[in-house]
Short mmCIF file of C-alpha atoms and ligand atoms in Angstrom, two decimals:
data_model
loop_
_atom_site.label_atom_id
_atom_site.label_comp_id
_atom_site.label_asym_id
_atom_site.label_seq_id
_atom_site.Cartn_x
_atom_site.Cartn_y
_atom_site.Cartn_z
CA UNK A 1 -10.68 30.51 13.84
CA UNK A 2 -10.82 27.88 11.43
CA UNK A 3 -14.21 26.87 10.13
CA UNK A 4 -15.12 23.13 12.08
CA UNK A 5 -16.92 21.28 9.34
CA UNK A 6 -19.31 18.41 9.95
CA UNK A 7 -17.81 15.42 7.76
CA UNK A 8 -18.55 12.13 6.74
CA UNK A 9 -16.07 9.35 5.09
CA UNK A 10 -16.92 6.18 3.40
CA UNK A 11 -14.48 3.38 3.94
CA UNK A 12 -12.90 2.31 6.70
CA UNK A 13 -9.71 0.90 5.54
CA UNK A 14 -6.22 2.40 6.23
CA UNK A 15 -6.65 5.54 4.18
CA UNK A 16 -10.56 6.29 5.09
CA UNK A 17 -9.37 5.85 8.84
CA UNK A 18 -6.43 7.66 9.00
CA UNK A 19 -8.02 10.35 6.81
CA UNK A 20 -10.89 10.77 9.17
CA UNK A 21 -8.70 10.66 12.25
CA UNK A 22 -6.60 13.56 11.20
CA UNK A 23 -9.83 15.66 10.46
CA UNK A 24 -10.72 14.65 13.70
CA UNK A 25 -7.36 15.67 15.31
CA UNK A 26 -8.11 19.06 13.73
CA UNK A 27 -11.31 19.22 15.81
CA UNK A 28 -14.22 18.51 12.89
CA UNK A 29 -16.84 16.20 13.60
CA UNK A 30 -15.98 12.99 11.61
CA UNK A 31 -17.88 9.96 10.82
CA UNK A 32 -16.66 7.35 9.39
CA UNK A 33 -18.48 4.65 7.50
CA UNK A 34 -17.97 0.92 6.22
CA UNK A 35 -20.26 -1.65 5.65
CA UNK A 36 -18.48 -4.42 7.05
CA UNK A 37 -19.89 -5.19 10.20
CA UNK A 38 -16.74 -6.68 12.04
CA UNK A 39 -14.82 -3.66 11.28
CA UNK A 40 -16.99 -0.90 12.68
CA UNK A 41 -17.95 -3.26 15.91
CA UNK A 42 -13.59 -3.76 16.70
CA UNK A 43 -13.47 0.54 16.15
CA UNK A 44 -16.27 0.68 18.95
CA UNK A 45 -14.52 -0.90 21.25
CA UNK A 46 -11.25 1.17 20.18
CA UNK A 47 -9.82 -1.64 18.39
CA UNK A 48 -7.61 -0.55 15.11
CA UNK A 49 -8.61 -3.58 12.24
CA UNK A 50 -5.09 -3.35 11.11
CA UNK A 51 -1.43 -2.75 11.97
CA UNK A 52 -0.38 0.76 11.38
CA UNK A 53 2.12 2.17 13.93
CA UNK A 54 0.56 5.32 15.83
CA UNK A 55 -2.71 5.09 14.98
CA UNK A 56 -4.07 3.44 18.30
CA UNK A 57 -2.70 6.80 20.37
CA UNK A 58 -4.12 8.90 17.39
CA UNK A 59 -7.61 7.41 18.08
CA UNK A 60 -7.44 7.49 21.76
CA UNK A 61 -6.44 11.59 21.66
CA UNK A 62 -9.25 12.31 19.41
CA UNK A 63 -12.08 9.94 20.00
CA UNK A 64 -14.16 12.48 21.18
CA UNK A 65 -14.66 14.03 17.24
CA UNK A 66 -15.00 10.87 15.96
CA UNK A 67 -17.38 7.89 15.38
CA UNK A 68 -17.99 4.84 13.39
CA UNK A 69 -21.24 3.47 11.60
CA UNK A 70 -21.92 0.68 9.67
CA UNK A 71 -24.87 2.47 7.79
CA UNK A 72 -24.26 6.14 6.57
CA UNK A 73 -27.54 6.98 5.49
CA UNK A 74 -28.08 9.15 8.29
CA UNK A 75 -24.60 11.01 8.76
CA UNK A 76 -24.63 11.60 4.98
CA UNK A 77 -27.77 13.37 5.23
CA UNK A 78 -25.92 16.30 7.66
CA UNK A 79 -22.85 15.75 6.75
CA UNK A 80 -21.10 19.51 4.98
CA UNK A 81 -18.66 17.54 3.21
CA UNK A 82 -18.45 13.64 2.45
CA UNK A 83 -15.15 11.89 1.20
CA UNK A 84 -15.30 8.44 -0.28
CA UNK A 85 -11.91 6.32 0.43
CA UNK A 86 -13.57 2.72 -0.36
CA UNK A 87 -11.50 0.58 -2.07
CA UNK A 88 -10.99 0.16 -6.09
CA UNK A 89 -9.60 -3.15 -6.21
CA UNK A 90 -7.82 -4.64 -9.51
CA UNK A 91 -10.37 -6.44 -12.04
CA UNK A 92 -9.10 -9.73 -13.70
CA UNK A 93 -7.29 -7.08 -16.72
CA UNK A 94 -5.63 -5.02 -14.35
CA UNK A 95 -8.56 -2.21 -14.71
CA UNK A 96 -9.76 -0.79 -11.47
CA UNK A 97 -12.69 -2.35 -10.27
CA UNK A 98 -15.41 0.92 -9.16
CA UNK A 99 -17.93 -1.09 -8.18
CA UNK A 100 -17.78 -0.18 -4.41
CA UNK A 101 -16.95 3.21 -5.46
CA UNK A 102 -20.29 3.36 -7.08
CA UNK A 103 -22.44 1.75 -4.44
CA UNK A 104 -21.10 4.54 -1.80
CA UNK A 105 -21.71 7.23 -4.02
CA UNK A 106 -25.30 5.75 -5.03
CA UNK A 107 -26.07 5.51 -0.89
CA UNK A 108 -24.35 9.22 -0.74
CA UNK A 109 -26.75 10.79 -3.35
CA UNK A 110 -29.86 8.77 -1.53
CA UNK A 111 -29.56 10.34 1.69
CA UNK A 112 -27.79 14.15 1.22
CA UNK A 113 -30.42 16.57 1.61
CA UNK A 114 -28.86 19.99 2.06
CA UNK A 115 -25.48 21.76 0.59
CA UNK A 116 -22.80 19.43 0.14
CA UNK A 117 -19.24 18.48 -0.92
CA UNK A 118 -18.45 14.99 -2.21
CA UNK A 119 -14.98 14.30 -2.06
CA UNK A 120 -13.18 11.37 -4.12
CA UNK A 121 -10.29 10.26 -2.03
CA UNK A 122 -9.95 6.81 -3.71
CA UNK A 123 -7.59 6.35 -6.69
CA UNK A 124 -9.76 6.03 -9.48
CA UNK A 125 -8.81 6.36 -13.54
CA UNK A 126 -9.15 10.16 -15.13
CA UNK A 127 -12.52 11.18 -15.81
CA UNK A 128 -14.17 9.04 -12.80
CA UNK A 129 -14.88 11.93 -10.67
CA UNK A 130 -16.37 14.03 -13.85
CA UNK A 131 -18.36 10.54 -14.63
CA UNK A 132 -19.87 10.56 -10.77
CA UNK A 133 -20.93 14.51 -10.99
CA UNK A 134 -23.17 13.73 -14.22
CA UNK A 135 -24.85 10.13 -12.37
CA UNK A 136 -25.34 12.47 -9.20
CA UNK A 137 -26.71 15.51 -11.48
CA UNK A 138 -28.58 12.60 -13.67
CA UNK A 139 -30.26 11.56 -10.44
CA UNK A 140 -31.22 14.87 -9.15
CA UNK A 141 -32.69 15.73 -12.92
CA UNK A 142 -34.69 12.73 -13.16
CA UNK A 143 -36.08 13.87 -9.60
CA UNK A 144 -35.34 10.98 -7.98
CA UNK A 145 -33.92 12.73 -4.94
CA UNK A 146 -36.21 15.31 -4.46
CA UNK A 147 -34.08 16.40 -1.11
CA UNK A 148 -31.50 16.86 -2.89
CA UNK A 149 -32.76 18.58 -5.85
CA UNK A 150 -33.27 21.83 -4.55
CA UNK A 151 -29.46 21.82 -2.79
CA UNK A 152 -25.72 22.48 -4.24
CA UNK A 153 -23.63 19.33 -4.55
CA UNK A 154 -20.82 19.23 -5.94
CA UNK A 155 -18.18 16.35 -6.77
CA UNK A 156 -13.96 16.83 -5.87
CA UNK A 157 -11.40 14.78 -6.27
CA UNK A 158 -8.40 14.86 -3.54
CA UNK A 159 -6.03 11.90 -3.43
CA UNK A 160 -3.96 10.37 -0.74
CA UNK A 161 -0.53 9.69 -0.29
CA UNK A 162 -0.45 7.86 2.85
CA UNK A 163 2.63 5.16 2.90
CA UNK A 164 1.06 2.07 5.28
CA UNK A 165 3.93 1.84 8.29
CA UNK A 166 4.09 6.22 8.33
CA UNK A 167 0.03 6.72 7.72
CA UNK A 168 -0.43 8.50 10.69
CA UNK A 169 2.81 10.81 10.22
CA UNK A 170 1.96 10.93 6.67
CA UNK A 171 -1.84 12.71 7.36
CA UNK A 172 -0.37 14.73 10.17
CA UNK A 173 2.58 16.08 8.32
CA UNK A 174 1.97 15.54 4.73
CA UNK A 175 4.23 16.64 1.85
CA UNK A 176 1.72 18.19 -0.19
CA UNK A 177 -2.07 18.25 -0.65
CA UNK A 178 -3.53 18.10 -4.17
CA UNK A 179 -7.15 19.59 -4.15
CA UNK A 180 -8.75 18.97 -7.43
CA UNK A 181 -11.73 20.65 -7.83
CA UNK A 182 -13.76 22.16 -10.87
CA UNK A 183 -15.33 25.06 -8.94
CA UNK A 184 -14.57 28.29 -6.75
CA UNK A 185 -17.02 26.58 -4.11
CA UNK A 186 -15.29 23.32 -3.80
CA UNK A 187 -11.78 25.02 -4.08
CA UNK A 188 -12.55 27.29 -1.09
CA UNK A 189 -13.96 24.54 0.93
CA UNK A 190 -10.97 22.36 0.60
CA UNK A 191 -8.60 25.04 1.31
CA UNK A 192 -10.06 25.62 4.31
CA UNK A 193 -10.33 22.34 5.63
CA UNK A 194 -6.58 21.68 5.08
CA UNK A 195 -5.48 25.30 5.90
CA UNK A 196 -4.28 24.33 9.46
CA UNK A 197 -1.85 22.07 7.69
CA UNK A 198 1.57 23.47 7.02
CA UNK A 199 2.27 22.46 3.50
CA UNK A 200 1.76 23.25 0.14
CA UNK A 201 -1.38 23.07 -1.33
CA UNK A 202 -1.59 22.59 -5.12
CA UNK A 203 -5.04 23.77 -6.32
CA UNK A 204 -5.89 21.67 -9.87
CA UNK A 205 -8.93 20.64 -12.09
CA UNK A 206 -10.28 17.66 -10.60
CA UNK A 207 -9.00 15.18 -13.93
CA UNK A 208 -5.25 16.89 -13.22
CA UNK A 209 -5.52 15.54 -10.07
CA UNK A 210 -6.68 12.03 -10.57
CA UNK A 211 -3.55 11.69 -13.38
CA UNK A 212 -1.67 13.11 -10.60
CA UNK A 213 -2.26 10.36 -8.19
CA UNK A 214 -1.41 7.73 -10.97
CA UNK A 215 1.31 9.63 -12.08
CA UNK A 216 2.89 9.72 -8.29
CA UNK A 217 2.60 6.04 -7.67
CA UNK A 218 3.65 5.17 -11.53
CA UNK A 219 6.82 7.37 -10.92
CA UNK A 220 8.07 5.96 -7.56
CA UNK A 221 7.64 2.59 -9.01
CA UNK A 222 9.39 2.75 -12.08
CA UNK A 223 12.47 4.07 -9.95
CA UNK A 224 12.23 0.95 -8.21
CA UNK A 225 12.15 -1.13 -11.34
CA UNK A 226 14.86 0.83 -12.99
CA UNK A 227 17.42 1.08 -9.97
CA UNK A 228 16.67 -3.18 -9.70
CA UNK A 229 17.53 -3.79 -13.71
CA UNK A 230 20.61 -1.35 -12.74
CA UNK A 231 21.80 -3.42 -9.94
CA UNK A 232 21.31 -6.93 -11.44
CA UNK A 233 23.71 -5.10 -14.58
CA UNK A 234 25.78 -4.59 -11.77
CA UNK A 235 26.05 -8.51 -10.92
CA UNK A 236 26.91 -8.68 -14.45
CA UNK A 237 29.68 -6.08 -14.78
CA UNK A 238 30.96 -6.70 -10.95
CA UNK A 239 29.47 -2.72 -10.13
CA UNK A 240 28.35 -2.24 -6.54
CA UNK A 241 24.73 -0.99 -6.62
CA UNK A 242 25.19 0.37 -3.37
CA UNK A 243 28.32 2.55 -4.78
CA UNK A 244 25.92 3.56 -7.74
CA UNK A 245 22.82 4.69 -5.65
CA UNK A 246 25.43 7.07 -3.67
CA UNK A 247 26.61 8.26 -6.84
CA UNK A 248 23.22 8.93 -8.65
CA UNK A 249 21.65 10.18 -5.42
CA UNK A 250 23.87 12.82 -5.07
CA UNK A 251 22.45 14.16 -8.02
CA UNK A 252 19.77 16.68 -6.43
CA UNK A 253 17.78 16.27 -9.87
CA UNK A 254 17.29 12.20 -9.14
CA UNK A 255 17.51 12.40 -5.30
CA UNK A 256 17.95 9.75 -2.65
CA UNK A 257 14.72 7.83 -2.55
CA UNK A 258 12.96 5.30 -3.64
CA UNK A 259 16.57 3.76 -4.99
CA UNK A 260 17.02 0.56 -2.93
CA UNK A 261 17.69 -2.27 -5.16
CA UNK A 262 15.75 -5.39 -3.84
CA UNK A 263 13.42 -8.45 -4.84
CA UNK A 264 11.01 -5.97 -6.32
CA UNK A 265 7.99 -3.75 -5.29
CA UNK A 266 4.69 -4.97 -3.63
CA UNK A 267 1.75 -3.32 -1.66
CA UNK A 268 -1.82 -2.01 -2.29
CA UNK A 269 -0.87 0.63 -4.56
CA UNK A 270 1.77 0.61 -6.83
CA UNK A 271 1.38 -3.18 -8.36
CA UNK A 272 -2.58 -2.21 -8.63
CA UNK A 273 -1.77 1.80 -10.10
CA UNK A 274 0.47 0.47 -12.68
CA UNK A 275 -1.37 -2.28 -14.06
CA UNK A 276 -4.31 0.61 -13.76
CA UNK A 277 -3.33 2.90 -15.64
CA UNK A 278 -1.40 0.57 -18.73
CA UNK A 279 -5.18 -0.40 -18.72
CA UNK A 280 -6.42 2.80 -18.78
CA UNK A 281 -3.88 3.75 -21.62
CA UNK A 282 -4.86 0.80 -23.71
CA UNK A 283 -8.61 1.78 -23.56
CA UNK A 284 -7.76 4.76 -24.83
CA UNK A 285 -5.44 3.57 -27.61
CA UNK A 286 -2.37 4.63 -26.60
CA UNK A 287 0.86 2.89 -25.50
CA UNK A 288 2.30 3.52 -22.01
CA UNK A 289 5.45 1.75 -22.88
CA UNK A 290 7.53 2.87 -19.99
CA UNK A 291 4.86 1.59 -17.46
CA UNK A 292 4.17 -1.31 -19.07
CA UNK A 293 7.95 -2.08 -19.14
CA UNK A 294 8.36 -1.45 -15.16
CA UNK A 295 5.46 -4.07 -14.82
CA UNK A 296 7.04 -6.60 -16.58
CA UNK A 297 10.52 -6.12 -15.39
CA UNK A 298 8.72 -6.03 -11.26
CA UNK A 299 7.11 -9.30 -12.18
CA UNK A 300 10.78 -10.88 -13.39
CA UNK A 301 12.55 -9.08 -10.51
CA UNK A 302 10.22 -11.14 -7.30
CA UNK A 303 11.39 -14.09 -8.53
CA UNK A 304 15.27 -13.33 -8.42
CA UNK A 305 16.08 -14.66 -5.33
CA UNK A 306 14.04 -17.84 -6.25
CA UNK A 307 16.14 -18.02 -9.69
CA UNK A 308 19.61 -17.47 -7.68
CA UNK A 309 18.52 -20.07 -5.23
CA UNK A 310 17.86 -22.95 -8.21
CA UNK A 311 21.03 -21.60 -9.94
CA UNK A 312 22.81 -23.00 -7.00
CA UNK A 313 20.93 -26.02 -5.99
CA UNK A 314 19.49 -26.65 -8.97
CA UNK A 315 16.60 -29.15 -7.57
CA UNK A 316 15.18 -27.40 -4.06
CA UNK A 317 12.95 -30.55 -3.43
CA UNK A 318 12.62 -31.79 0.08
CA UNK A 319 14.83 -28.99 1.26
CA UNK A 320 13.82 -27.20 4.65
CA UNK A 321 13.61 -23.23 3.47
CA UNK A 322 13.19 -20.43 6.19
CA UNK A 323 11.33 -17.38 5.20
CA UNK A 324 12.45 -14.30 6.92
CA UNK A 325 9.53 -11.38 6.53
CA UNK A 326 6.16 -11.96 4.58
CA UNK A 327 4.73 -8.35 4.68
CA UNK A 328 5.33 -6.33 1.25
CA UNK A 329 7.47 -4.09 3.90
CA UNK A 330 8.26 -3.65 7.66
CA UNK A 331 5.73 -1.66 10.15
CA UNK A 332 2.66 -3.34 8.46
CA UNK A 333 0.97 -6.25 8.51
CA UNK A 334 0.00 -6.00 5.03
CA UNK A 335 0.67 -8.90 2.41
CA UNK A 336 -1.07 -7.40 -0.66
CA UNK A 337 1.12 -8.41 -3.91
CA UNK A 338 4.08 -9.32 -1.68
CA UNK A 339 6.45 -10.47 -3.04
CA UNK A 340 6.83 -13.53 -0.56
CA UNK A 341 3.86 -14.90 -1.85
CA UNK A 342 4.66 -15.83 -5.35
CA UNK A 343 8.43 -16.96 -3.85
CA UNK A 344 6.34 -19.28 -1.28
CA UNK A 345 4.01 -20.32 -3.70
CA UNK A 346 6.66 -21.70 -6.40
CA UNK A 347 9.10 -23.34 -3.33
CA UNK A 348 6.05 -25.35 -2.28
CA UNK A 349 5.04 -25.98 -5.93
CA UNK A 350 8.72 -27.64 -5.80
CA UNK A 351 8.12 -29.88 -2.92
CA UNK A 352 9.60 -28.04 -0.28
CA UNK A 353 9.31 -27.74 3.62
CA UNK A 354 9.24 -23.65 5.02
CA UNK A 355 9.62 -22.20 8.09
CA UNK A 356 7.83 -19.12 8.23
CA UNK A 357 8.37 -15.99 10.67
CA UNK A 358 7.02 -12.22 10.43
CA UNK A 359 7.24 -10.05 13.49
CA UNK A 360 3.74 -8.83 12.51
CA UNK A 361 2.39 -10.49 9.38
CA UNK A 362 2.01 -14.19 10.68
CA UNK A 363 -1.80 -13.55 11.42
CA UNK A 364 -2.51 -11.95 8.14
CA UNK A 365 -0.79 -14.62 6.35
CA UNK A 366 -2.49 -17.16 7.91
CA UNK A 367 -5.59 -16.78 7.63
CA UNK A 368 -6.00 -14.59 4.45
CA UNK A 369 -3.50 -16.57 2.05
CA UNK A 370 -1.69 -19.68 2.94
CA UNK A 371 -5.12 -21.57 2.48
CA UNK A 372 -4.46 -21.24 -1.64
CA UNK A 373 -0.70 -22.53 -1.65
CA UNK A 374 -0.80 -26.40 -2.82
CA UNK A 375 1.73 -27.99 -0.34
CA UNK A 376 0.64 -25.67 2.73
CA UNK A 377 0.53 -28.48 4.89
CA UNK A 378 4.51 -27.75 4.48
CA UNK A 379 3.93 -24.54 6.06
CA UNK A 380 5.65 -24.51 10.06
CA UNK A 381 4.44 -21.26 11.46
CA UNK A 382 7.64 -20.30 13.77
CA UNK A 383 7.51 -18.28 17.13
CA UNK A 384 10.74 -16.42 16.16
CA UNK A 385 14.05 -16.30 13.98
CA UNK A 386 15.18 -18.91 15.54
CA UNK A 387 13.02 -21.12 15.52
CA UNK A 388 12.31 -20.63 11.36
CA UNK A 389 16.28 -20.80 10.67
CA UNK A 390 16.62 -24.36 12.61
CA UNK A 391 17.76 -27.19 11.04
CA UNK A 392 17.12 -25.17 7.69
CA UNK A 393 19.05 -25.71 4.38
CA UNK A 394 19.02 -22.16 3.21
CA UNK A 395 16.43 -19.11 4.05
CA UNK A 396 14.92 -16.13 2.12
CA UNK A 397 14.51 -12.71 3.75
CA UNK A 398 11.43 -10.91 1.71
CA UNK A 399 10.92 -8.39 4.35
CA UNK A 400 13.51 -5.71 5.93
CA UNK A 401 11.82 -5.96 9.21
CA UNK A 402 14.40 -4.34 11.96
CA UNK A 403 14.24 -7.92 14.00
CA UNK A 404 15.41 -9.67 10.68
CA UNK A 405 18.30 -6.88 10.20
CA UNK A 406 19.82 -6.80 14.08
CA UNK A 407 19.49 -10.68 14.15
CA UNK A 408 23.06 -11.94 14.98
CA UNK A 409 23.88 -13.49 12.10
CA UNK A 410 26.83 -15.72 13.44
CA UNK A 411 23.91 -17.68 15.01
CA UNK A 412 23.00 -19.54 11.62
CA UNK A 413 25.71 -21.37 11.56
CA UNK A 414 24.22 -23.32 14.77
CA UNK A 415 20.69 -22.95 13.84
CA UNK A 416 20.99 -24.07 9.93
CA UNK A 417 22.30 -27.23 8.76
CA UNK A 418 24.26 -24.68 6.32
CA UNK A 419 23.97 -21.00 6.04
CA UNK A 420 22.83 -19.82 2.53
CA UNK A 421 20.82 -16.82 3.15
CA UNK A 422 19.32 -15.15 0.05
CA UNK A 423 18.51 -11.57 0.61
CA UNK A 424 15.71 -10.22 -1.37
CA UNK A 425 16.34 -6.40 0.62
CA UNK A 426 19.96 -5.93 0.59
CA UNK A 427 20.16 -5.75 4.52
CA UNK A 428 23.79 -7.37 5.35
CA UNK A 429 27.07 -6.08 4.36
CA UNK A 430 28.21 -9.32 1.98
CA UNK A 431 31.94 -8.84 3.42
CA UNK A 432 30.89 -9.19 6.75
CA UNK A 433 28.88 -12.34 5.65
CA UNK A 434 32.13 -13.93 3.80
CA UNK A 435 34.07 -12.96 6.89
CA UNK A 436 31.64 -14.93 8.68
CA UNK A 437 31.47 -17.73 6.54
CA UNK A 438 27.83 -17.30 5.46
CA UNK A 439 27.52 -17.79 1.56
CA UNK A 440 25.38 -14.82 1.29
CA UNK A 441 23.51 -13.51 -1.91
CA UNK A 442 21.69 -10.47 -2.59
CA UNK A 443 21.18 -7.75 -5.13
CA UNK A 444 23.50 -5.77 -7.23
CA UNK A 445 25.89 -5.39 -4.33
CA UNK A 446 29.82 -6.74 -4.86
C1 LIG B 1 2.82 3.83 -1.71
C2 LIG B 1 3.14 5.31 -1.84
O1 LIG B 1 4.42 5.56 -1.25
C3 LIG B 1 2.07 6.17 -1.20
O2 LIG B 1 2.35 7.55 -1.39
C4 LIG B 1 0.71 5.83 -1.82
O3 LIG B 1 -0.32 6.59 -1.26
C5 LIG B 1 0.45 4.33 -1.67
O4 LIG B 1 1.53 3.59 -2.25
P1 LIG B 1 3.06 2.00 0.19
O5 LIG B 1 2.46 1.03 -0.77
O6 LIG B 1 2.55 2.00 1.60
O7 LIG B 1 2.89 3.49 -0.33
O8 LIG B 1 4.61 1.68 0.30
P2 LIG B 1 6.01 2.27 -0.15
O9 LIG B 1 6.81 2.58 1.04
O10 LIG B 1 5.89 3.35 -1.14
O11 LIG B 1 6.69 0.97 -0.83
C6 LIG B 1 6.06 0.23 -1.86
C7 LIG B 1 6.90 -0.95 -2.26
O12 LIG B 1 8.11 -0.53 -2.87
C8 LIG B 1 7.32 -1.86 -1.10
O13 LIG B 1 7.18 -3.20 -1.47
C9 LIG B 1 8.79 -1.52 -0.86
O14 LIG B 1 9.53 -2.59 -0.33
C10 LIG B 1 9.23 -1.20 -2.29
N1 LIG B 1 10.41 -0.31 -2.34
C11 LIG B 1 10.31 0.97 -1.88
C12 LIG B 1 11.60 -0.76 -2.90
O15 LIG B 1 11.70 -1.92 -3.35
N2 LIG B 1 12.68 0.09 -2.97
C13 LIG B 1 12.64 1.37 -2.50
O16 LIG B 1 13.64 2.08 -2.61
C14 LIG B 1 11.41 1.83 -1.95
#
C-alpha cells in the first residue's frame, strides 16, 4: 500500500487548496496554511473563499484528512513533507514579487525539527528553489535552528498546472506531473506521493523544472497571441479565422487548443509568467524577443473591441454600454488582468453609462475593482442579461460565459435601443446575426 505521508501546505489560494485537497483525497494527512485570518475561519465552517466548480463536494468527501490553520508553526514542525503554493505576485517591472515566498519558507525553516521535504509549488524564476536550499542550509550552518540542524531537509521544486474553472479535475486527473528535484531522496519521495496518479511523471533537476513551468504558460500564451494577429489579418484579407483554426488544427504537430481567436488573454498566470520571465531574461542580458512580442501584441489585442466600437461611433460619450461577462473566463469568479477591466476603464474614461452583468463575477468586481474606475458612479450593477442590455446603445461580451452564449439573441432588438453587439470571444455565428438584423462584430471571423 501506498506510503500515507503527513503533509503540510502554505497558501491557501486556489492552487494551495486544491493541491492539498487532492493529497487529501488520496488519504494523507494535509494541513493547509494561510495567514489570512478570514480565509482559514470561511474553510472551518466548510466555506470555499472562491468560485471553483467541484471543489465544495471535493472538500466535503475528504474533510476528514484535512484541516486549516492560520499559524503553521506547529504542523510544520511534524509535517514529512511541506509544499509552499503562496502567491508570487507581479512587482511594478513585471519581476515576480518573492516576498511571501520568503516569509513562508523563513516560518518553515523556524519550526521543522525532524526529516523533511520542502516542496516549491509556486511559480517562481530559475534558480529560486536552488537560492532557498542555500538560506535554509545558511540558517542551519549558522546554528540558528538547532532542531533542525541535526535533520535532512531538503528543497524541490514541483509546479502546478491547475486551469481555475477545471482545478479540481485538473489535480484529480492531471496531464502530467513534473517533479524537479536535485536528489535520489526527494525524487523517491515525490514519486511516491503521486504514484497513485495515472499519468506520466517526468523526473527533472529542480531549475529544469522551474523553466518548465514558465515555459508551459509562455507557450500557451503566445498561441493565443499569434492565432489573434492571424485572425485580425484575416479581417484584413476577408479569411475566416474560424476556417483557418480547422485547417491548422488538423495539423497533429500544432493541435486544436489554445487557438480561439478573441479580445486577448487574461488570468493569474499567463499575463504575470510572461511579463516574468521577459524580466527574468533581461536580468540576465538576453533578449526574449518572441515573449516580449506576445506581450505587446496581448496588450494591443484587449482593446480591439474598444477600437472597433470608436471606429463606428467615433465619440461613445453619454452612450448606455452593456457589458456581457467580467471574469478573465467562464466557471470562475476571477478578474485578475481581465480584459474587461481596461475596456471598462477607458468607456468610463469617455463619459459613458454601463450596465454590468456576470453570472458569477459581479461580487468580485465589486468590491475588489470598480472602486479605482473614475466615472464608477456610471456603473448599474444588473440582476441579469436583460436587465444590462435594456435601453442600451451597443454592448460588449468579454466573457464566454454559457448564459451569455444560449441568450436568445432576437431579444436585443426589444431590450436595446439598437443592437450592436461587439464580441470580444467569437461566440455567435455572424450570419445568423445579419439574418437577424443584429450588426454584429467580432474577431477574424467573415
Ligand atoms: C493557465 C494554464 O492553463 C494553467 O495550466 C496554469 O497553471 C495557470 O494558467 P488559467 O489562467 O486558469 O490557466 O486559464 P486558461 O484556461 O489557460 O486561459 C487563460 C486565458 O487565455 C483566458 O483569458 C482565456 O480566455 C484565454 N484563452 C484561452 C484564449 O483567449 N484563447 C484560447 O484559445 C484559450
Amino acid at each position: 500500500m501506498n506510503k500515507k505521508y503527513k503533509i503540510a501546505i502554505a497558501g491557501c489560494g486556489y492552487v494551495g487548496l486544491t493541491t492539498g485537497l487532492g493529497f487529501a483525497n488520496n488519504g494523507h494527512q494535509v494541513t493547509c496554511i494561510d495567514i489570512n485570518n478570514k480565509i482559514i475561519d470561511k474553510l472551518n465552517h466548510g466555506i470555499i473563499p472562491f468560485y471553483e466548480k467541484g471543489i465544495d463536494d471535493l472538500l466535503l468527501k475528504c474533510h476528514e484528512f484535512i484541516h486549516f490553520a492560520t499559524n503553521g508553526t506547529s504542523y510544520y514542525k511534524d509535517s514529512d513533507i511541506i509544499f509552499v503554493a503562496v502567491n508570487t505576485p507581479e512587482n511594478m517591472d513585471g519581476s515576480a514579487d518573492l516576498q511571501y515566498l520568503y516569509n513562508a519558507v523563513e516560518q518553515i525553516a523556524c519550526s521543522i525539527e525532524h526529516e523533511c521535504l520542502i516542496v516549491i509549488k509556486s511559480t517562481v524564476p530559475v534558480g529560486t528553489t536552488d537560492k532557498i536550499r542555500k538560506k535554509i542550509n545558511m540558517m542551519i550552518e549558522k546554528n540558528l535552528y538547532k532542531s533542525a540542524s541535526k535533520n535532512h531537509i531538503e528543497v524541490a521544486f514541483n509546479p502546478e498546472f491547475l486551469s481555475q474553472g477545471s482545478a479540481v479535475h485538473d489535480i484529480l486527473y492531471p496531464s502530467r506531473i513534473i517533479i524537479g528535484a536535485d536528489t535520489k531522496w526527494a525524487k523517491e519521495i515525490l514519486y511516491n506521493i503521486y504514484e497513485p496518479i495515472t499519468c506520466e511523471k517526468i523526473i527533472m533537476d529542480v531549475k529544469s523544472a522551474e523553466m518548465t513551468k514558465y515555459a508551459a504558460n509562455c507557450c500557451l500564451a503566445l498561441k493565443i497571441a499569434y492565432i489573434n494577429e492571424i485572425a485580425d489579418l484575416c479581417e484584413i484579407s476577408g479569411a475566416d479565422i474560424r476556417c483557418v483554426k480547422e485547417g491548422i488544427s488538423s495539423d497533429p504537430r500544432i493541435g486544436n487548443t489554445y487557438l480561439n481567436a478573441g479580445v486577448g488573454y487574461g488570468g493569474s498566470c499567463f499575463p504575470k509568467d510572461t511579463k516574468a520571465l521577459v524580466q527574468y531574461s533581461n536580468e540576465n542580458h538576453f533578449e526574449l524577443k518572441t515573449i516580449k512580442a506576445a506581450v505587446e501584441s496581448n496588450n494591443m489585442q484587449i482593446m480591439s473591441m474598444y477600437n472597433k466600437a470608436v471606429k463606428k461611433f467615433h465619440s461613445l460619450k453619454e452612450m448606455k454600454i452593456a457589458i456581457l461577462g467580467l471574469t478573465f473566463k467562464p466557471e470562475t469568479d476571477d478578474l485578475k488582468s481581465a480584459p474587461s477591466l481596461k475596456n471598462i476603464e477607458k468607456l468610463l474614461q469617455e463619459g459613458v453609462y454601463l450596465q454590468v452583468y456576470d453570472p458569477i463575477g459581479m461580487n468580485n468586481f465589486k468590491q475588489n475593482y470598480a472602486n479605482q474606475f473614475i466615472n464608477k458612479e456610471n456603473i448599474f450593477y444588473a440582476n441579469s442579461i436583460d436587465e444590462a442590455l435594456k435601453d442600451t446603445d451597443m454592448c460588449f461580451i468579454f466573457t464566454e460565459w454559457d448564459c451569455i452564449k444560449k441568450f436568445d439573441i432576437q431579444k436585443m432588438h426589444e431590450l436595446m435601443k439598437q443592437p450592436v453587439v461587439f464580441d470580444g470571444r467569437n461566440i455567435f455565428d455572424p450570419h445568423r446575426m445579419k439574418v437577424e438584423k443584429i450588426d454584429y462584430y467580432c474577431i477574424g471571423v467573415k
